[in-house]
Amino acid sequence: MNGNKENSSSHIARKSIEDTVTSLRHELQVLYESLKDKNEELLCLERDVRDRDTSIKYLKGEYKKLKDSILPNSCSTCPNCLKMIKEDSKSDAPPDAVLNKLQKDLKDRESLIKELNRKIVRLSDNLIFVQKESLSKDDKLEESQRLIDKFRHVIRPFTKTIIEQQRSENEKLFFEIGPGIENTRVISSRDPVRLKRTAISAEPLSQLSGAKNDLAKVPKDSTSRQIIKSAILDNDFMKNLESTQIREIVDCVYPVQYAAGSLIIKEGDVGSIVYVMEDSEIDIYCGKSK
């Protein structure tokens, strides 16, 4: 009875840890998507800033040209004014008419200059706003990066603790209550006859290593190593492990042969053992249906 309570308590604890990890991974995914969107917005803002800088330079150039072509107190150096004076001097128009025409042309030019100045002011204000927005985006990106670094700092030891707990539980499960263990056997690497492997188990074999803290590394060919590594990287949880941890798992995986018709694992059992099917066919049942 006590054993059942302990198993139930252990299962609840593992379930809580798995839920926590799943929640953290979901939050990290949301944060990553948010950072991606913010980065795209920042790129758009940078393009807008470059376009507006180009527009401002163009308007300033036009303004300078107009300013150089018009003198407020004299029209003696204005080519258009000189041309108009020469044309009017050849005609019979009175001097007042020529002066009024020049004044009207000057007012039109001044109005155009004022309008250009207003556009420059508006563009300058928009540029300042965009620059402030860019700085705000940079601050948000830095804050998001700090959150990511903090998350990594927190999750790394947490993941290490989970792995250590799983190793301890796997050892106990393998040597005491492993599913289908009566129909399995460990294939020795010294066996001169190489049997056809039907499955590869990622259970740790610390008790077979000869030293308490040493990992039991099982020799295997490059094809098997690649199959195991690919299976780990396809796992949503294990793919987040560090490269050294993945390499240790690949080194410690050992071959197991199951007899035909034997039960490998059933729903409700402790799911901390990793099975990599290298050369086999299995049947999966959900309830009574296959």
XYZ file of C-alpha atoms in Angstrom:
290
model
C 0.000 0.000 0.000
C 2.817 2.372 0.925
C 4.560 1.469 -2.301
C 1.486 2.448 -4.306
C 1.286 5.772 -2.464
C 4.950 6.452 -3.154
C 4.533 5.582 -6.832
C 1.447 7.825 -7.014
C 3.296 10.678 -5.317
C 6.280 10.239 -7.624
C 3.994 10.192 -10.667
C 2.264 13.406 -9.530
C 5.632 15.095 -8.949
C 6.854 14.095 -12.399
C 3.582 15.260 -13.922
C 3.982 18.631 -12.200
C 7.541 18.977 -13.483
C 6.513 18.063 -17.020
C 3.653 20.585 -16.902
C 6.064 23.268 -15.681
C 8.535 22.522 -18.460
C 5.748 22.551 -21.046
C 4.499 25.896 -19.737
C 7.997 27.394 -19.819
C 8.561 26.147 -23.346
C 5.244 27.643 -24.437
C 6.172 30.995 -22.884
C 9.542 30.884 -24.623
C 7.853 30.179 -27.969
C 5.460 33.115 -27.462
C 8.390 35.348 -26.525
C 10.318 34.231 -29.593
C 7.372 35.000 -31.901
C 6.984 38.417 -30.249
C 10.670 39.170 -30.777
C 10.374 38.126 -34.405
C 7.409 40.481 -34.948
C 9.192 43.344 -33.193
C 12.281 42.811 -35.315
C 10.193 43.010 -38.500
C 8.567 46.223 -37.246
C 11.993 47.674 -36.495
C 13.203 46.869 -40.011
C 10.141 48.645 -41.455
C 10.821 51.681 -39.265
C 14.440 51.771 -40.377
C 13.330 51.758 -44.014
C 10.916 54.622 -43.276
C 13.713 56.599 -41.642
C 15.972 56.122 -44.663
C 13.186 57.185 -47.045
C 12.415 60.256 -44.972
C 16.087 61.193 -44.759
C 16.223 61.074 -48.553
C 13.091 63.241 -48.804
C 14.464 65.756 -46.317
C 17.750 66.039 -48.215
C 15.850 66.593 -51.456
C 13.597 69.270 -49.939
C 16.537 71.034 -48.342
C 18.294 71.062 -51.700
C 15.224 72.525 -53.399
C 14.871 75.093 -50.638
C 18.500 76.148 -51.015
C 18.084 76.519 -54.772
C 15.007 78.710 -54.313
C 16.674 80.756 -51.603
C 19.741 81.353 -53.751
C 17.595 82.397 -56.714
C 15.646 85.025 -54.736
C 17.050 88.027 -52.861
C 14.581 89.665 -50.434
C 15.738 93.237 -50.968
C 16.827 93.210 -54.607
C 16.041 91.473 -57.862
C 19.200 92.574 -59.675
C 20.788 89.085 -59.566
C 17.629 87.092 -60.285
C 17.895 85.737 -63.856
C 14.120 85.575 -64.278
C 13.701 89.152 -63.046
C 16.424 90.420 -65.389
C 14.754 88.599 -68.262
C 11.390 90.113 -67.382
C 12.910 93.614 -67.129
C 14.588 93.262 -70.520
C 11.355 92.029 -72.113
C 9.289 94.785 -70.530
C 11.850 97.440 -71.483
C 11.307 96.558 -75.112
C 7.548 96.949 -74.706
C 5.499 100.021 -73.942
C 4.363 98.768 -70.485
C 4.576 101.403 -67.750
C 7.168 100.956 -64.961
C 4.450 100.404 -62.346
C 3.114 97.396 -64.246
C 6.591 95.881 -64.445
C 7.108 96.430 -60.720
C 3.740 94.901 -59.840
C 4.508 91.869 -61.959
C 7.873 91.418 -60.253
C 6.291 91.791 -56.814
C 3.632 89.214 -57.659
C 6.268 86.760 -58.861
C 8.274 87.352 -55.683
C 5.219 86.695 -53.485
C 4.524 83.459 -55.339
C 8.067 82.330 -54.754
C 7.910 83.285 -51.070
C 4.670 81.309 -50.696
C 6.328 78.301 -52.281
C 9.297 78.645 -49.923
C 6.994 78.836 -46.891
C 5.153 75.710 -48.024
C 8.440 73.883 -48.456
C 9.521 75.025 -45.002
C 6.305 73.674 -43.505
C 6.921 70.332 -45.223
C 10.454 70.248 -43.858
C 9.154 70.910 -40.345
C 6.553 68.148 -40.661
C 9.118 65.696 -41.964
C 11.525 66.661 -39.191
C 8.829 66.045 -36.587
C 8.032 62.694 -38.154
C 11.712 61.812 -38.193
C 12.053 62.634 -34.501
C 8.998 60.495 -33.742
C 10.371 57.580 -35.759
C 13.743 57.867 -34.027
C 12.042 57.785 -30.630
C 10.039 54.749 -31.701
C 13.234 53.068 -32.869
C 14.880 53.714 -29.508
C 11.801 52.337 -27.764
C 11.944 49.207 -29.937
C 15.630 48.806 -29.099
C 14.827 49.032 -25.397
C 12.100 46.415 -25.777
C 14.451 44.121 -27.685
C 17.117 44.479 -25.001
C 14.549 43.740 -22.302
C 13.345 40.692 -24.225
C 16.934 39.488 -24.603
C 17.460 39.882 -20.857
C 14.324 37.830 -20.228
C 15.581 35.113 -22.569
C 18.974 35.037 -20.837
C 17.252 34.879 -17.468
C 15.027 32.063 -18.674
C 18.034 30.100 -19.915
C 19.834 30.665 -16.633
C 16.836 29.332 -14.709
C 15.901 26.433 -16.983
C 19.433 24.993 -17.373
C 19.838 23.762 -13.755
C 16.162 22.843 -13.719
C 16.644 20.648 -16.780
C 19.753 19.112 -15.253
C 17.770 18.202 -12.125
C 15.020 16.592 -14.211
C 17.551 14.517 -16.137
C 19.231 13.336 -12.941
C 15.855 12.359 -11.478
C 14.936 10.483 -14.640
C 18.250 8.621 -14.617
C 17.672 7.502 -11.046
C 14.112 6.410 -11.807
C 15.181 4.618 -15.002
C 17.775 2.580 -13.125
C 15.185 1.465 -10.600
C 12.638 0.774 -13.332
C 15.086 -1.240 -15.434
C 16.301 -3.477 -12.606
C 12.994 -3.851 -10.731
C 9.775 -3.215 -12.648
C 10.807 -2.600 -16.258
C 7.975 -3.388 -18.709
C 8.578 -6.635 -20.594
C 11.923 -7.128 -18.880
C 11.372 -10.870 -18.556
C 11.460 -11.110 -22.365
C 14.563 -8.961 -22.893
C 18.264 -9.270 -22.498
C 21.225 -6.911 -22.761
C 23.495 -7.746 -25.654
C 27.133 -7.710 -24.592
C 29.501 -5.700 -26.768
C 31.984 -8.571 -26.462
C 29.591 -11.105 -27.984
C 31.317 -12.335 -31.183
C 27.941 -13.030 -32.822
C 26.135 -9.817 -33.734
C 22.386 -10.299 -33.299
C 19.867 -8.396 -35.329
C 18.724 -5.493 -33.168
C 15.058 -4.713 -32.969
C 15.190 -1.761 -30.580
C 17.607 0.543 -28.818
C 16.873 1.659 -25.261
C 18.186 4.906 -23.823
C 18.138 3.728 -20.225
C 21.313 4.558 -18.244
C 23.390 1.581 -17.100
C 25.255 3.111 -14.167
C 25.138 -0.171 -12.254
C 26.867 -1.923 -15.157
C 29.615 0.652 -15.474
C 31.789 -0.628 -12.641
C 31.972 2.851 -11.082
C 29.223 4.760 -9.334
C 29.681 8.082 -11.087
C 30.888 6.823 -14.501
C 28.572 6.451 -17.465
C 28.380 3.062 -19.158
C 29.303 3.775 -22.779
C 28.250 1.112 -25.261
C 30.180 0.896 -28.575
C 28.043 1.309 -31.692
C 28.540 2.053 -35.361
C 28.025 5.452 -36.976
C 24.658 4.462 -38.472
C 23.206 3.579 -35.075
C 24.608 6.770 -33.544
C 23.005 8.866 -36.267
C 19.629 7.120 -35.838
C 19.710 7.712 -32.070
C 20.773 11.342 -32.421
C 18.044 12.036 -35.000
C 15.431 10.520 -32.677
C 16.600 12.743 -29.810
C 16.487 15.883 -31.961
C 12.957 14.983 -33.098
C 11.794 14.873 -29.457
C 10.236 18.190 -28.377
C 11.837 18.055 -24.928
C 15.167 16.318 -25.530
C 16.110 18.488 -28.509
C 16.632 21.371 -26.034
C 19.389 19.496 -24.203
C 22.970 20.644 -24.510
C 25.166 18.975 -27.107
C 27.265 17.280 -24.408
C 24.144 15.801 -22.822
C 22.916 14.504 -26.183
C 26.330 12.978 -26.862
C 26.311 11.240 -23.458
C 22.858 9.790 -24.138
C 23.995 8.511 -27.544
C 27.088 6.965 -25.939
C 25.071 5.192 -23.221
C 22.243 3.818 -25.354
C 22.467 0.032 -25.556
C 20.776 -2.560 -27.815
C 17.874 -4.664 -26.546
C 16.058 -7.466 -28.379
C 12.381 -8.083 -27.604
C 10.742 -11.417 -28.242
C 7.820 -11.465 -30.660
C 4.545 -10.719 -28.890
C 6.179 -9.182 -25.802
C 4.875 -5.966 -24.237
C 7.319 -3.081 -24.475
C 5.383 -0.379 -22.622
C 1.768 0.347 -21.843
C -0.217 3.470 -21.141
C 0.104 4.527 -17.512
C 3.645 3.191 -17.059
C 6.491 5.541 -16.181
C 7.382 7.166 -19.488
C 10.985 8.040 -18.723
C 12.586 5.375 -20.931
C 13.520 6.355 -24.476
C 13.082 3.696 -27.169
C 14.677 4.188 -30.585
C 13.415 1.613 -33.102
C 16.269 0.795 -35.445
C 15.073 -2.318 -37.288
C 11.644 -3.499 -36.195
C 7.871 -3.402 -36.502
C 5.580 -2.748 -33.533
C 1.848 -2.639 -32.942
C 0.326 0.267 -31.024
C -3.027 -0.226 -29.296
C -5.355 2.461 -27.973
C -7.789 0.732 -25.654
C -8.915 -2.376 -27.548
C -8.378 -0.902 -30.988
C -5.127 -1.286 -32.880
